[in-house]
CSV table of C-alpha atoms in Angstrom, one decimal:
chain,number,residue,atom,x,y,z
A,802,MET,CA,18.4,-346.1,71.1
A,803,ALA,CA,16.3,-348.1,68.5
A,804,ASP,CA,16.2,-346.7,65.0
A,805,THR,CA,13.1,-344.6,64.3
A,806,ALA,CA,12.0,-343.3,60.9
A,807,PRO,CA,12.5,-339.5,61.0
A,808,LEU,CA,9.7,-337.1,60.1
A,809,SER,CA,10.0,-334.8,57.1
A,810,LEU,CA,9.1,-331.1,57.0
A,811,CYS,CA,8.7,-331.4,53.2
A,812,ALA,CA,5.8,-333.9,53.8
A,813,ARG,CA,3.8,-331.5,55.9
A,814,GLU,CA,1.2,-329.1,54.5
A,815,PRO,CA,-0.5,-327.8,57.6
A,816,HIS,CA,-3.9,-326.0,57.6
A,817,VAL,CA,-4.3,-323.4,60.4
A,818,PRO,CA,-7.9,-322.3,61.2
A,819,ALA,CA,-8.6,-318.8,62.3
A,820,ASP,CA,-9.5,-319.7,65.8
A,821,ARG,CA,-6.1,-321.2,66.3
A,822,LEU,CA,-4.5,-318.0,65.2
A,823,VAL,CA,-6.3,-316.1,67.9
A,824,ALA,CA,-5.7,-318.7,70.6
A,825,GLU,CA,-2.0,-318.9,69.9
A,826,MET,CA,-1.4,-315.1,70.3
A,827,VAL,CA,0.6,-315.7,73.5
A,828,PRO,CA,4.3,-315.7,74.1
A,829,PRO,CA,5.9,-318.7,72.3
A,830,PRO,CA,7.2,-321.6,74.4
A,831,ARG,CA,10.8,-320.2,74.6
A,832,PHE,CA,9.3,-317.3,76.5
A,833,ASP,CA,6.8,-319.1,78.7
A,834,SER,CA,8.8,-318.7,81.8
A,835,VAL,CA,10.6,-315.4,81.2
A,836,ARG,CA,10.0,-312.5,83.6
A,837,PHE,CA,11.6,-309.2,84.3
A,838,ALA,CA,13.5,-310.9,87.1
A,839,THR,CA,15.0,-313.4,84.7
A,840,TYR,CA,16.3,-310.7,82.3
A,841,LEU,CA,20.0,-310.3,83.0
A,842,PRO,CA,21.0,-306.7,82.1
A,843,ASP,CA,24.5,-306.2,80.8
A,844,PRO,CA,26.2,-304.2,83.6
A,845,ASP,CA,28.0,-302.2,80.9
A,846,GLN,CA,24.6,-301.2,79.3
A,847,PRO,CA,22.6,-299.1,81.8
A,848,SER,CA,19.8,-298.7,79.2
A,849,GLN,CA,18.9,-302.3,79.8
A,850,THR,CA,18.3,-301.9,83.5
A,851,GLU,CA,16.3,-298.7,82.8
A,852,ALA,CA,14.1,-300.5,80.3
A,853,VAL,CA,13.2,-303.1,82.9
A,854,ARG,CA,12.3,-300.3,85.4
A,855,VAL,CA,10.1,-298.5,82.9
A,856,LEU,CA,8.3,-301.6,81.6
A,857,GLU,CA,7.6,-302.7,85.2
A,858,GLY,CA,5.9,-299.4,85.8
A,859,PHE,CA,4.0,-299.6,82.5
A,860,ALA,CA,2.6,-303.0,83.4
A,861,ALA,CA,1.6,-301.8,86.9
A,862,GLY,CA,-0.1,-298.9,85.3
A,863,LEU,CA,-2.4,-301.2,83.4
A,864,ASP,CA,-3.9,-302.6,86.7
A,865,GLY,CA,-7.6,-302.1,86.7
A,866,ASP,CA,-7.6,-300.3,83.4
A,867,PRO,CA,-10.4,-302.0,81.4
A,868,ALA,CA,-10.4,-302.0,77.7
A,869,GLY,CA,-13.3,-302.6,75.3
A,870,GLY,CA,-16.9,-302.2,76.4
A,871,ALA,CA,-16.5,-298.8,78.0
A,872,LYS,CA,-15.2,-297.4,74.7
A,873,ARG,CA,-12.7,-295.2,76.4
A,874,SER,CA,-10.3,-293.5,74.1
A,875,PHE,CA,-6.8,-292.4,75.0
A,876,LEU,CA,-6.2,-290.8,71.7
A,877,GLY,CA,-8.9,-288.2,72.3
A,878,PHE,CA,-11.5,-289.3,69.7
A,879,GLY,CA,-15.1,-288.5,70.4
A,880,LYS,CA,-17.1,-286.8,73.2
A,881,ALA,CA,-16.9,-289.8,75.4
A,882,ALA,CA,-13.2,-289.8,75.1
A,883,ARG,CA,-12.9,-286.2,76.0
A,884,LYS,CA,-14.9,-286.8,79.2
A,885,ALA,CA,-12.9,-289.9,80.1
A,886,LYS,CA,-9.9,-289.5,82.3
A,887,ALA,CA,-6.9,-290.9,80.5
A,888,PRO,CA,-4.3,-292.7,82.5
A,889,ALA,CA,-1.0,-291.1,83.2
A,890,GLY,CA,1.9,-291.9,80.8
A,891,PRO,CA,1.9,-293.2,77.3
A,892,ARG,CA,-0.5,-295.9,75.9
A,893,GLY,CA,2.3,-297.6,74.0
A,894,VAL,CA,6.0,-298.5,74.4
A,895,TYR,CA,8.5,-299.2,71.6
A,896,LEU,CA,11.6,-301.2,72.3
A,897,ASP,CA,14.4,-299.9,70.1
A,898,GLY,CA,17.6,-301.8,69.8
A,899,GLY,CA,19.8,-304.2,67.8
A,900,TYR,CA,19.2,-307.9,67.5
A,901,GLY,CA,20.0,-310.1,70.5
A,902,VAL,CA,19.7,-307.5,73.2
A,903,GLY,CA,16.6,-309.2,74.7
A,904,LYS,CA,13.8,-307.1,73.3
A,905,THR,CA,11.5,-310.2,72.9
A,906,HIS,CA,12.4,-311.3,76.4
A,907,LEU,CA,11.3,-307.9,77.7
A,908,LEU,CA,8.2,-307.8,75.6
A,909,ALA,CA,7.1,-311.3,76.8
A,910,SER,CA,7.9,-310.2,80.4
A,911,LEU,CA,5.6,-307.3,80.0
A,912,TRP,CA,2.8,-309.6,78.7
A,913,HIS,CA,3.3,-311.9,81.8
A,914,ALA,CA,3.4,-308.9,84.2
A,915,THR,CA,0.3,-307.2,82.9
A,916,PRO,CA,-2.5,-307.9,85.4
A,917,ALA,CA,-5.1,-309.4,83.1
A,918,GLU,CA,-6.5,-312.8,82.2
A,919,PRO,CA,-4.5,-314.5,79.4
A,920,GLU,CA,-7.4,-314.2,77.0
A,921,ARG,CA,-7.4,-310.4,77.5
A,922,LYS,CA,-3.7,-310.1,76.5
A,923,ALA,CA,-2.3,-310.8,73.0
A,924,PHE,CA,1.3,-311.4,71.9
A,925,GLY,CA,2.4,-312.0,68.3
A,926,THR,CA,4.7,-311.0,65.6
A,927,PHE,CA,3.7,-308.5,63.0
A,928,VAL,CA,3.3,-311.3,60.4
A,929,GLU,CA,1.0,-313.2,62.8
A,930,LEU,CA,-1.1,-310.0,63.3
A,931,THR,CA,-1.5,-309.5,59.5
A,932,ASN,CA,-2.3,-313.1,59.1
A,933,LEU,CA,-5.1,-312.7,61.7
A,934,VAL,CA,-6.5,-309.8,59.8
A,935,GLY,CA,-6.4,-311.9,56.6
A,936,ALA,CA,-8.2,-314.8,58.4
A,937,LEU,CA,-10.9,-312.8,60.3
A,938,GLY,CA,-11.2,-309.6,58.2
A,939,PHE,CA,-10.4,-306.1,59.5
A,940,GLN,CA,-13.6,-305.4,61.4
A,941,GLN,CA,-13.8,-308.8,63.1
A,942,THR,CA,-10.1,-308.4,64.2
A,943,VAL,CA,-10.9,-305.0,65.7
A,944,ARG,CA,-13.9,-306.6,67.6
A,945,THR,CA,-11.8,-309.6,68.7
A,946,LEU,CA,-8.9,-307.6,70.0
A,947,SER,CA,-10.8,-304.5,71.4
A,948,GLY,CA,-11.6,-306.3,74.6
A,949,HIS,CA,-7.9,-306.8,75.3
A,950,ARG,CA,-5.9,-304.9,77.9
A,951,LEU,CA,-2.6,-305.3,76.1
A,952,LEU,CA,-1.4,-306.1,72.6
A,953,CYS,CA,2.3,-306.9,72.2
A,954,ILE,CA,3.7,-306.9,68.6
A,955,ASP,CA,7.2,-308.4,68.1
A,956,GLU,CA,9.2,-307.7,65.0
A,957,PHE,CA,7.0,-304.9,63.6
A,958,GLU,CA,7.6,-305.3,59.9
A,959,LEU,CA,7.8,-302.1,57.8
A,960,ASP,CA,8.9,-303.7,54.5
A,961,ASP,CA,5.4,-303.6,53.0
A,962,PRO,CA,3.8,-300.2,52.9
A,963,GLY,CA,0.3,-301.7,52.5
A,964,ASP,CA,0.7,-303.9,55.6
A,965,THR,CA,2.1,-301.0,57.6
A,966,VAL,CA,-0.9,-298.8,56.8
A,967,LEU,CA,-3.3,-301.7,57.6
A,968,VAL,CA,-1.7,-302.4,61.0
A,969,SER,CA,-1.3,-298.7,61.8
A,970,THR,CA,-5.1,-298.2,61.2
A,971,LEU,CA,-5.8,-301.3,63.3
A,972,LEU,CA,-3.7,-300.0,66.1
A,973,ALA,CA,-5.5,-296.7,66.0
A,974,ARG,CA,-8.8,-298.4,66.4
A,975,LEU,CA,-7.6,-300.6,69.3
A,976,VAL,CA,-6.0,-297.7,71.2
A,977,GLU,CA,-9.3,-295.8,70.7
A,978,ALA,CA,-10.9,-298.8,72.5
A,979,GLY,CA,-8.5,-298.6,75.4
A,980,VAL,CA,-6.0,-301.2,74.4
A,981,ALA,CA,-2.4,-300.6,75.5
A,982,LEU,CA,0.3,-301.4,72.9
A,983,ALA,CA,3.9,-302.5,73.0
A,984,ALA,CA,6.2,-303.2,70.1
A,985,THR,CA,9.6,-304.0,68.8
A,986,SER,CA,10.4,-303.6,65.1
A,987,ASN,CA,12.5,-304.5,62.1
A,988,THR,CA,14.5,-302.7,59.5
A,989,LEU,CA,13.0,-300.8,56.5
A,990,PRO,CA,14.6,-301.7,53.2
A,991,GLY,CA,17.6,-299.5,52.6
A,992,LYS,CA,18.1,-298.7,56.3
A,993,LEU,CA,21.7,-299.5,57.1
A,994,GLY,CA,23.9,-297.9,59.7
A,995,GLU,CA,23.7,-299.8,62.9
A,996,GLY,CA,21.7,-302.6,61.4
A,997,ARG,CA,18.7,-301.7,63.5
A,998,PHE,CA,15.5,-299.8,62.9
A,999,ALA,CA,15.5,-296.2,64.0
A,1000,ALA,CA,12.8,-295.2,66.5
A,1001,VAL,CA,12.0,-292.0,64.6
A,1002,ASP,CA,11.1,-294.0,61.5
A,1003,PHE,CA,9.0,-296.4,63.4
A,1004,LEU,CA,7.0,-293.5,65.0
A,1005,ARG,CA,6.5,-291.9,61.6
A,1006,GLU,CA,5.3,-295.1,60.1
A,1007,ILE,CA,2.6,-295.6,62.7
A,1008,GLN,CA,1.3,-292.2,61.8
A,1009,GLY,CA,-1.1,-290.7,64.3
A,1010,LEU,CA,-0.1,-293.1,67.1
A,1011,SER,CA,3.4,-291.8,67.4
A,1012,ALA,CA,2.6,-289.4,70.3
A,1013,HIS,CA,1.3,-292.3,72.3
A,1014,PHE,CA,4.5,-294.3,72.3
A,1015,ARG,CA,7.4,-294.0,74.6
A,1016,THR,CA,10.6,-295.2,73.1
A,1017,LEU,CA,13.0,-297.3,75.1
A,1018,ARG,CA,16.4,-297.5,73.6
A,1019,ILE,CA,18.2,-300.8,74.6
A,1020,ASP,CA,21.9,-300.9,73.8
A,1021,GLY,CA,24.1,-303.9,73.9
A,1022,GLU,CA,25.6,-306.8,72.0
A,1023,ASP,CA,23.8,-310.0,70.9
A,1024,TYR,CA,23.4,-311.9,74.2
A,1025,ARG,CA,23.3,-315.2,72.4
A,1026,HIS,CA,27.0,-314.9,71.7
A,1027,ARG,CA,27.9,-312.9,74.8
A,1028,GLY,CA,30.6,-315.0,76.6
A,1029,LEU,CA,29.4,-318.2,74.9
A,1030,PRO,CA,31.5,-320.5,72.7
A,1031,GLU,CA,31.3,-320.2,69.0
A,1032,ALA,CA,28.7,-322.2,67.1
A,1033,PRO,CA,29.7,-325.8,66.4
A,1034,ALA,CA,31.0,-326.6,63.0
A,1035,PRO,CA,28.6,-328.5,60.7
A,1036,PHE,CA,28.5,-332.2,61.1
A,1037,THR,CA,28.7,-334.8,58.3
A,1038,ASP,CA,25.7,-336.0,56.3
A,1039,ALA,CA,26.2,-339.4,58.0
A,1040,GLN,CA,26.2,-337.9,61.5
A,1041,VAL,CA,23.1,-335.9,60.9
A,1042,THR,CA,21.2,-338.8,59.3
A,1043,LYS,CA,22.2,-341.1,62.2
A,1044,ALA,CA,21.1,-338.6,64.8
A,1045,ALA,CA,17.7,-338.1,63.0
A,1046,HIS,CA,17.1,-341.8,63.1
A,1047,ALA,CA,18.1,-342.0,66.8
A,1048,THR,CA,16.0,-339.1,68.0
A,1049,ALA,CA,12.3,-339.6,68.4
A,1050,GLY,CA,10.3,-336.7,66.8
A,1051,ALA,CA,13.2,-335.5,64.7
A,1052,SER,CA,12.8,-334.4,61.1
A,1053,LEU,CA,15.2,-335.1,58.3
A,1054,ASP,CA,15.3,-333.2,55.0
A,1055,THR,CA,17.9,-331.9,52.5
A,1056,PHE,CA,18.3,-328.1,52.8
A,1057,PRO,CA,17.5,-327.4,49.1
A,1058,ALA,CA,14.3,-329.5,49.3
A,1059,LEU,CA,13.2,-327.7,52.4
A,1060,LEU,CA,13.7,-324.3,50.7
A,1061,ASP,CA,11.6,-325.4,47.8
A,1062,HIS,CA,8.9,-326.6,50.1
A,1063,LEU,CA,8.8,-323.3,52.0
A,1064,ALA,CA,7.7,-321.6,48.8
A,1065,ARG,CA,4.6,-323.8,48.8
A,1066,VAL,CA,3.6,-323.1,52.4
A,1067,HIS,CA,2.3,-319.7,53.5
A,1068,PRO,CA,4.6,-318.3,56.2
A,1069,SER,CA,1.6,-318.0,58.6
A,1070,ARG,CA,1.7,-321.8,58.7
A,1071,TYR,CA,5.4,-322.2,59.5
A,1072,GLY,CA,4.6,-322.5,63.2
A,1073,ALA,CA,2.3,-325.4,62.5
A,1074,LEU,CA,4.9,-326.8,60.2
A,1075,THR,CA,7.1,-327.4,63.2
A,1076,ASP,CA,4.4,-328.8,65.6
A,1077,GLY,CA,5.7,-331.7,67.7
A,1078,LEU,CA,9.3,-331.6,66.4
A,1079,ALA,CA,12.0,-332.6,68.8
A,1080,ALA,CA,14.8,-331.5,66.4
A,1081,VAL,CA,15.3,-330.4,62.8
A,1082,CYS,CA,18.0,-332.3,60.9
A,1083,LEU,CA,19.2,-330.8,57.6
A,1084,THR,CA,21.8,-332.1,55.2
A,1085,ASP,CA,23.6,-330.2,52.4
A,1086,VAL,CA,23.2,-326.7,53.8
A,1087,ARG,CA,24.3,-324.3,51.1
A,1088,PRO,CA,23.9,-320.5,50.4
A,1089,VAL,CA,20.3,-319.3,49.9
A,1090,PRO,CA,19.8,-318.6,46.2
A,1091,ASP,CA,17.7,-315.5,46.3
A,1092,GLN,CA,16.1,-312.9,48.5
A,1093,SER,CA,12.5,-314.3,48.5
A,1094,THR,CA,13.8,-317.7,49.6
A,1095,ALA,CA,16.0,-316.0,52.2
A,1096,LEU,CA,13.1,-314.1,53.7
A,1097,ARG,CA,11.0,-317.3,54.0
A,1098,LEU,CA,14.0,-318.9,55.8
A,1099,VAL,CA,14.1,-316.0,58.2
A,1100,VAL,CA,10.4,-316.7,59.2
A,1101,LEU,CA,11.1,-320.4,59.7
A,1102,ALA,CA,14.2,-319.6,61.8
A,1103,ASP,CA,12.1,-317.4,64.0
A,1104,ARG,CA,9.4,-320.1,64.5
A,1105,LEU,CA,12.1,-322.7,65.3
A,1106,TYR,CA,13.8,-320.4,67.8
A,1107,ASP,CA,10.4,-319.5,69.4
A,1108,ARG,CA,9.7,-323.2,69.9
A,1109,GLU,CA,13.2,-324.1,71.1
A,1110,VAL,CA,13.7,-326.7,68.3
A,1111,PRO,CA,17.4,-327.6,68.0
A,1112,VAL,CA,18.8,-327.6,64.4
A,1113,LEU,CA,21.5,-330.2,63.4
A,1114,ALA,CA,23.0,-329.6,60.0
A,1115,SER,CA,25.7,-330.6,57.6
A,1116,GLY,CA,27.2,-328.6,54.8
A,1117,LEU,CA,28.1,-324.9,55.2
A,1118,PRO,CA,27.9,-323.2,58.6
A,1119,PHE,CA,24.9,-320.9,59.2
A,1120,ASP,CA,27.0,-317.7,59.0
A,1121,ARG,CA,27.5,-318.4,55.3
A,1122,LEU,CA,23.8,-318.8,54.4
A,1123,PHE,CA,23.4,-315.3,53.0
A,1124,SER,CA,25.5,-313.6,50.4
A,1125,GLU,CA,27.5,-310.4,51.1
A,1126,GLU,CA,25.0,-308.5,49.0
A,1127,MET,CA,22.1,-309.7,51.2
A,1128,LEU,CA,24.0,-308.9,54.4
A,1129,ASN,CA,24.7,-305.4,53.2
A,1130,GLY,CA,21.2,-304.8,51.8
A,1131,GLY,CA,18.0,-303.4,53.2
A,1132,TYR,CA,17.0,-306.7,54.9
A,1133,ARG,CA,20.4,-307.1,56.7
A,1134,LYS,CA,18.9,-307.1,60.2
A,1135,LYS,CA,16.6,-309.9,59.4
A,1136,TYR,CA,19.4,-312.0,58.0
A,1137,PHE,CA,21.7,-311.3,61.0
A,1138,ARG,CA,18.9,-312.2,63.3
A,1139,ALA,CA,18.3,-315.5,61.5
A,1140,ILE,CA,22.1,-316.3,61.6
A,1141,SER,CA,22.1,-315.5,65.3
A,1142,ARG,CA,19.1,-317.7,66.1
A,1143,LEU,CA,20.1,-320.6,63.9
A,1144,THR,CA,23.6,-320.5,65.5
A,1145,ALA,CA,21.9,-320.7,69.0
A,1146,LEU,CA,19.8,-323.7,67.8
A,1147,ALA,CA,22.9,-325.4,66.3
A,1148,ARG,CA,24.6,-325.0,69.6
A,1149,GLU,CA,21.7,-326.7,71.3
A,1150,SER,CA,21.8,-329.6,68.9
A,1151,LYS,CA,25.3,-330.8,69.8
A,1152,GLY,CA,23.9,-333.4,72.3
A,1153,LEU,CA,22.1,-335.2,69.6
A,1154,VAL,CA,25.3,-336.5,68.0
A,1155,ALA,CA,26.9,-339.4,69.8
A,1156,GLU,CA,30.5,-338.9,70.8
């Protein structure tokens, strides 16, 4: 293949208008084609099969259930709400489980299975939702989403109490308007144990909405490594550079320079930062120097994984990105998820290097 000049993430400073934030609240490309039928439950984990059954019923129960204009409330607010007949079952589901058990797959499958036009269903991460509020303002966000039948929130973040209260208040307004909710969530600082977020804490944090969520516990191991070979060892700088020049649409950056650049780009723009990339090639991967940088890298890893962008790297393997202190701290689940996802993307990049 002819040599092509690689792109550079460090040269990109994307601007993301508010209307794009709304339009892009759909399952990311990696989950375009997922359905309940394509979820492969671990036969040793019956909770996975049970989760599919319950979610299929939840989606079916949303058929013909309008949101918005009728101002129906399933929380019991107001006279009109007391006169309205609330549908059977909860208005929200929370998927509780460790990383890599397929929570996002199931959440996206629920979005696809819900009988409503795409513009009346929304899917996004907690960060994307808070970015939407920042772009539109609280009241306009309520008006924009109140006509939806379903709002799916992946990776509900509880690290910032202010954002948690903001989103909890937003969700209360949306449920009052008749919007059904579904969520997965992340770890609070200081929550160790299984490395997952406990359902009881999630329900407490969303305050008055807790009674309207049904918790689905999903047990299992990280499917990205279930029965699969170990992640490939890092390549050499020369191999990564050659592959970047040989792959149309690939980017090439040094890892330290990329980390510095991420500090200058708001995380809400990391998706746009990766627009059109066929692969991300990184040289000189080394341990992340501090927690702020590490958390930015987690967001980038999520956006790359969502968009199925393979990552080819030299330097240290991805399981050595984060220090032992980080991996034992309050954000440990985020770091393990980033390692898991970057490892999967590294595995997908092997074909970029000529034998």
